Amino acid sequence: MAGHSKWSNIKHRKGAQDKKRGKLFMKLAREIYMAAKEGGGDPDTNPNLRQAVDKARSNNMPNDNVDRAIKKATGDLEGVNYEEFTYEGYGPGGVAVMVTVLTDNKNRTAADVRHAFNKNDGNLGENGCVSFMFNRRGFLVIDRSTNEADEEEMLLEAIEAGAEDMETTDSHFEIYTEPEAFSEVKQTLEQDGYTFSTSEVTMIPETYTPLDEKGVEKMLKLIDMLEDNDDVSEVYHNLDADEEVLEKLS
């Protein structure tokens, strides 16, 4: 998983900006809505909904907002009908990009996503053009500064909990699971006293595309523009950038 920590840094940076923009709750509500619509409104029997609710609560989303999103999806409240789509393409320098959206107007959202790619030296492609480069996996990050476990101990506990793999950086343990095992692994490690700075089922790239500073700057502008769109839920990519460059640009 070489390079993934750099990708994580970008996600963490963008996550903080999402909170400042005040758009995070709306995006989380849409994720809850879709999960409940597809699998029912009971988190105990709908793993995707349980993950969406956990993600919302970890970001301090009020319970009323969570309940309202579920009720809209199950028909207990009237609301807008959202659909989920994925767009694929290439950013500057050939960086692979996947964009998931929840929208009530597909034509508007498709035009906005295409405009973002075109404006930032990228191009929107056909479905399947980059998705084969990514794997859907559970991803848990433990901050080493708040957990006393050493690398060997942490690896053993992660594997015993059902994790598939673990990578270690100077600051974090990064734990990977099969999507179906994510909730169980997370719950087991929480019971063992661990807390997570990131916990989600996400798309992990198999390979990474390095860019120089100018290319990274263009790529970050594309990410910014996409994530500024209210309809965009997630932006996945395989950018590999030098950490010093990321710090300078952020």
Short mmCIF file of C-alpha atoms in Angstrom, two decimals:
data_model
loop_
_atom_site.label_atom_id
_atom_site.label_comp_id
_atom_site.label_asym_id
_atom_site.label_seq_id
_atom_site.Cartn_x
_atom_site.Cartn_y
_atom_site.Cartn_z
CA MET A 1 0.00 0.00 0.00
CA ALA A 2 2.91 2.38 -0.60
CA GLY A 3 1.64 5.90 -1.11
CA HIS A 4 -1.69 5.38 0.58
CA SER A 5 -0.75 7.55 3.55
CA LYS A 6 -0.25 10.48 1.19
CA TRP A 7 -3.72 9.86 -0.22
CA SER A 8 -5.07 9.71 3.34
CA ASN A 9 -3.52 13.07 4.14
CA ILE A 10 -5.49 14.65 1.32
CA LYS A 11 -8.72 13.05 2.53
CA HIS A 12 -8.08 14.24 6.07
CA ARG A 13 -7.35 17.76 4.81
CA LYS A 14 -10.50 17.80 2.74
CA GLY A 15 -12.55 16.34 5.57
CA ALA A 16 -11.57 19.26 7.77
CA GLN A 17 -12.50 21.71 5.03
CA ASP A 18 -15.87 20.01 4.53
CA LYS A 19 -16.67 20.65 8.18
CA LYS A 20 -15.74 24.33 7.84
CA ARG A 21 -17.92 24.70 4.77
CA GLY A 22 -20.92 23.43 6.67
CA LYS A 23 -21.83 20.97 3.91
CA LEU A 24 -20.84 17.77 5.65
CA PHE A 25 -24.18 17.11 7.39
CA MET A 26 -26.07 17.42 4.13
CA LYS A 27 -23.78 14.91 2.43
CA LEU A 28 -23.98 12.54 5.37
CA ALA A 29 -27.78 12.77 5.36
CA ARG A 30 -27.84 11.78 1.70
CA GLU A 31 -25.63 8.76 2.39
CA ILE A 32 -27.98 7.68 5.18
CA TYR A 33 -30.95 8.24 2.90
CA MET A 34 -29.56 6.02 0.14
CA ALA A 35 -28.49 3.27 2.53
CA ALA A 36 -31.93 3.22 4.17
CA LYS A 37 -33.74 3.35 0.84
CA GLU A 38 -31.79 0.40 -0.55
CA GLY A 39 -31.63 -1.82 2.54
CA GLY A 40 -34.33 -0.67 4.97
CA GLY A 41 -34.39 1.70 7.92
CA ASP A 42 -33.08 -0.63 10.65
CA PRO A 43 -29.30 -0.26 11.22
CA ASP A 44 -29.23 -3.63 13.02
CA THR A 45 -30.19 -5.45 9.82
CA ASN A 46 -28.70 -3.04 7.27
CA PRO A 47 -24.86 -2.91 7.51
CA ASN A 48 -24.58 -0.07 4.98
CA LEU A 49 -27.00 2.04 7.00
CA ARG A 50 -25.16 1.21 10.21
CA GLN A 51 -21.88 2.38 8.65
CA ALA A 52 -23.50 5.59 7.38
CA VAL A 53 -25.02 6.32 10.78
CA ASP A 54 -21.72 5.60 12.55
CA LYS A 55 -19.95 7.95 10.16
CA ALA A 56 -22.53 10.67 10.81
CA ARG A 57 -22.29 10.32 14.57
CA SER A 58 -18.48 10.35 14.47
CA ASN A 59 -18.84 13.76 12.80
CA ASN A 60 -21.25 14.94 15.52
CA MET A 61 -24.32 14.97 13.30
CA PRO A 62 -27.45 15.48 15.48
CA ASN A 63 -29.67 12.43 16.00
CA ASP A 64 -32.68 14.38 14.67
CA ASN A 65 -30.89 14.78 11.32
CA VAL A 66 -30.09 11.07 11.22
CA ASP A 67 -33.68 10.07 12.04
CA ARG A 68 -35.10 12.50 9.49
CA ALA A 69 -32.94 11.09 6.68
CA ILE A 70 -34.02 7.54 7.52
CA LYS A 71 -37.70 8.50 7.69
CA LYS A 72 -37.52 10.23 4.30
CA ALA A 73 -36.02 7.10 2.77
CA THR A 74 -38.63 4.77 4.27
CA GLY A 75 -41.55 7.01 3.27
CA ASP A 76 -42.41 8.25 6.76
CA LEU A 77 -41.58 11.79 5.61
CA GLU A 78 -41.96 13.43 2.23
CA GLY A 79 -38.70 14.42 0.62
CA VAL A 80 -36.67 14.68 -2.54
CA ASN A 81 -35.94 11.44 -4.39
CA TYR A 82 -32.18 10.99 -4.78
CA GLU A 83 -30.30 8.67 -7.12
CA GLU A 84 -26.73 7.48 -6.80
CA PHE A 85 -24.26 7.55 -9.71
CA THR A 86 -20.52 7.11 -10.21
CA TYR A 87 -18.46 9.08 -12.73
CA GLU A 88 -14.97 8.06 -13.82
CA GLY A 89 -12.20 9.94 -15.52
CA TYR A 90 -8.64 11.20 -15.45
CA GLY A 91 -7.21 14.23 -13.70
CA PRO A 92 -4.01 16.12 -14.55
CA GLY A 93 -1.14 13.82 -15.48
CA GLY A 94 -3.43 10.82 -15.88
CA VAL A 95 -4.45 10.49 -12.23
CA ALA A 96 -7.40 8.09 -11.98
CA VAL A 97 -10.52 9.68 -10.45
CA MET A 98 -13.85 8.22 -9.35
CA VAL A 99 -16.67 10.51 -8.22
CA THR A 100 -19.77 9.24 -6.43
CA VAL A 101 -22.81 11.50 -6.34
CA LEU A 102 -26.29 11.60 -4.84
CA THR A 103 -28.51 13.82 -6.91
CA ASP A 104 -32.10 14.71 -7.65
CA ASN A 105 -31.11 15.98 -11.11
CA LYS A 106 -28.74 13.72 -13.07
CA ASN A 107 -28.36 16.08 -16.03
CA ARG A 108 -27.32 19.01 -13.83
CA THR A 109 -24.84 16.94 -11.86
CA ALA A 110 -23.30 15.29 -14.94
CA ALA A 111 -22.74 18.73 -16.51
CA ASP A 112 -21.16 20.06 -13.31
CA VAL A 113 -18.82 17.07 -12.95
CA ARG A 114 -17.77 17.28 -16.60
CA HIS A 115 -17.10 21.01 -16.24
CA ALA A 116 -14.87 20.40 -13.20
CA PHE A 117 -12.76 17.88 -15.12
CA ASN A 118 -12.49 20.06 -18.22
CA LYS A 119 -11.55 23.18 -16.27
CA ASN A 120 -8.72 21.44 -14.42
CA ASP A 121 -6.85 19.64 -17.23
CA GLY A 122 -8.78 16.41 -16.80
CA ASN A 123 -11.33 14.52 -18.84
CA LEU A 124 -14.43 12.56 -17.92
CA GLY A 125 -14.38 9.01 -19.27
CA GLU A 126 -16.72 6.09 -19.77
CA ASN A 127 -17.94 3.91 -16.91
CA GLY A 128 -15.27 1.33 -16.15
CA CYS A 129 -12.32 3.33 -17.46
CA VAL A 130 -10.63 3.57 -14.04
CA SER A 131 -12.77 1.57 -11.59
CA PHE A 132 -10.68 -1.56 -12.24
CA MET A 133 -7.77 0.28 -10.57
CA PHE A 134 -9.59 0.43 -7.22
CA ASN A 135 -10.70 -2.12 -4.65
CA ARG A 136 -13.53 -1.60 -2.19
CA ARG A 137 -12.16 -2.19 1.31
CA GLY A 138 -12.77 -1.31 4.92
CA PHE A 139 -10.26 1.23 6.18
CA LEU A 140 -9.51 2.03 9.84
CA VAL A 141 -6.87 4.49 11.04
CA ILE A 142 -5.54 4.47 14.60
CA ASP A 143 -3.47 7.44 15.79
CA ARG A 144 -0.30 6.05 17.38
CA SER A 145 0.02 9.07 19.69
CA THR A 146 -3.21 8.09 21.49
CA ASN A 147 -2.64 4.32 21.55
CA GLU A 148 0.24 2.59 23.34
CA ALA A 149 0.33 -0.61 21.28
CA ASP A 150 3.52 -1.33 19.33
CA GLU A 151 3.44 -2.48 15.71
CA GLU A 152 3.65 -6.22 16.42
CA GLU A 153 0.95 -6.08 19.11
CA MET A 154 -1.35 -3.98 16.92
CA LEU A 155 -0.92 -6.28 13.93
CA LEU A 156 -1.76 -9.34 16.03
CA GLU A 157 -4.89 -7.73 17.48
CA ALA A 158 -6.02 -6.52 14.05
CA ILE A 159 -5.62 -9.96 12.46
CA GLU A 160 -7.38 -11.65 15.40
CA ALA A 161 -10.26 -9.18 14.97
CA GLY A 162 -10.61 -10.27 11.34
CA ALA A 163 -8.59 -7.62 9.50
CA GLU A 164 -7.02 -8.46 6.16
CA ASP A 165 -3.86 -6.34 6.36
CA MET A 166 -2.18 -3.48 8.20
CA GLU A 167 0.31 -0.79 7.23
CA THR A 168 2.30 1.29 9.73
CA THR A 169 3.48 4.88 9.36
CA ASP A 170 5.32 7.07 11.86
CA SER A 171 2.02 8.48 13.07
CA HIS A 172 -0.70 5.90 12.31
CA PHE A 173 -1.72 2.27 12.05
CA GLU A 174 -3.74 1.78 8.84
CA ILE A 175 -5.92 -1.35 8.97
CA TYR A 176 -7.65 -2.89 5.95
CA THR A 177 -10.61 -5.28 5.95
CA GLU A 178 -12.98 -6.94 3.53
CA PRO A 179 -16.10 -4.72 3.25
CA GLU A 180 -18.28 -7.42 4.80
CA ALA A 181 -15.97 -7.70 7.83
CA PHE A 182 -15.58 -3.96 8.43
CA SER A 183 -18.25 -3.53 11.11
CA GLU A 184 -17.16 -6.59 13.08
CA VAL A 185 -13.47 -5.64 13.00
CA LYS A 186 -14.24 -2.09 14.04
CA GLN A 187 -16.50 -3.20 16.88
CA THR A 188 -13.96 -5.75 18.14
CA LEU A 189 -11.12 -3.23 18.20
CA GLU A 190 -13.35 -0.65 19.88
CA GLN A 191 -14.11 -3.19 22.59
CA ASP A 192 -10.36 -3.63 23.00
CA GLY A 193 -10.11 0.10 23.72
CA TYR A 194 -8.96 1.48 20.38
CA THR A 195 -10.32 4.67 18.84
CA PHE A 196 -10.17 5.65 15.17
CA SER A 197 -9.33 8.92 13.43
CA THR A 198 -10.85 7.47 10.25
CA SER A 199 -13.21 4.52 9.82
CA GLU A 200 -14.99 3.85 6.55
CA VAL A 201 -15.57 1.48 3.68
CA THR A 202 -13.85 3.16 0.77
CA MET A 203 -12.12 2.65 -2.58
CA ILE A 204 -8.39 1.92 -2.30
CA PRO A 205 -6.25 2.27 -5.45
CA GLU A 206 -4.01 -0.64 -6.49
CA THR A 207 -1.38 1.68 -7.98
CA TYR A 208 -0.56 5.37 -7.63
CA THR A 209 0.31 8.12 -10.10
CA PRO A 210 3.07 10.54 -9.05
CA LEU A 211 2.93 14.21 -10.07
CA ASP A 212 5.30 17.14 -9.68
CA GLU A 213 4.30 20.19 -7.65
CA LYS A 214 2.52 21.92 -10.55
CA GLY A 215 0.55 18.78 -11.33
CA VAL A 216 -0.37 18.26 -7.67
CA GLU A 217 -1.64 21.83 -7.48
CA LYS A 218 -3.89 21.26 -10.51
CA MET A 219 -5.13 17.97 -9.08
CA LEU A 220 -5.99 19.56 -5.74
CA LYS A 221 -7.96 22.24 -7.58
CA LEU A 222 -9.95 19.50 -9.34
CA ILE A 223 -10.65 17.78 -6.01
CA ASP A 224 -11.68 21.10 -4.46
CA MET A 225 -14.07 21.90 -7.28
CA LEU A 226 -15.67 18.47 -7.21
CA GLU A 227 -16.06 18.41 -3.43
CA ASP A 228 -17.51 21.93 -3.45
CA ASN A 229 -20.43 20.49 -5.43
CA ASP A 230 -23.33 19.72 -3.09
CA ASP A 231 -24.22 16.59 -5.09
CA VAL A 232 -20.78 14.97 -4.72
CA SER A 233 -20.47 12.40 -1.94
CA GLU A 234 -16.93 11.13 -2.41
CA VAL A 235 -13.92 11.72 -4.64
CA TYR A 236 -11.49 8.80 -4.96
CA HIS A 237 -8.15 9.08 -6.76
CA ASN A 238 -4.71 7.51 -7.00
CA LEU A 239 -2.55 10.63 -6.68
CA ASP A 240 0.87 10.06 -5.14
CA ALA A 241 2.29 13.41 -4.01
CA ASP A 242 5.28 14.33 -1.88
CA GLU A 243 4.16 15.20 1.65
CA GLU A 244 6.22 18.41 1.64
CA VAL A 245 4.40 19.54 -1.49
CA LEU A 246 1.01 18.75 0.08
CA GLU A 247 1.91 20.75 3.20
CA LYS A 248 3.08 23.68 1.08
CA LEU A 249 -0.08 23.72 -1.05
CA SER A 250 -2.49 23.29 1.86
#
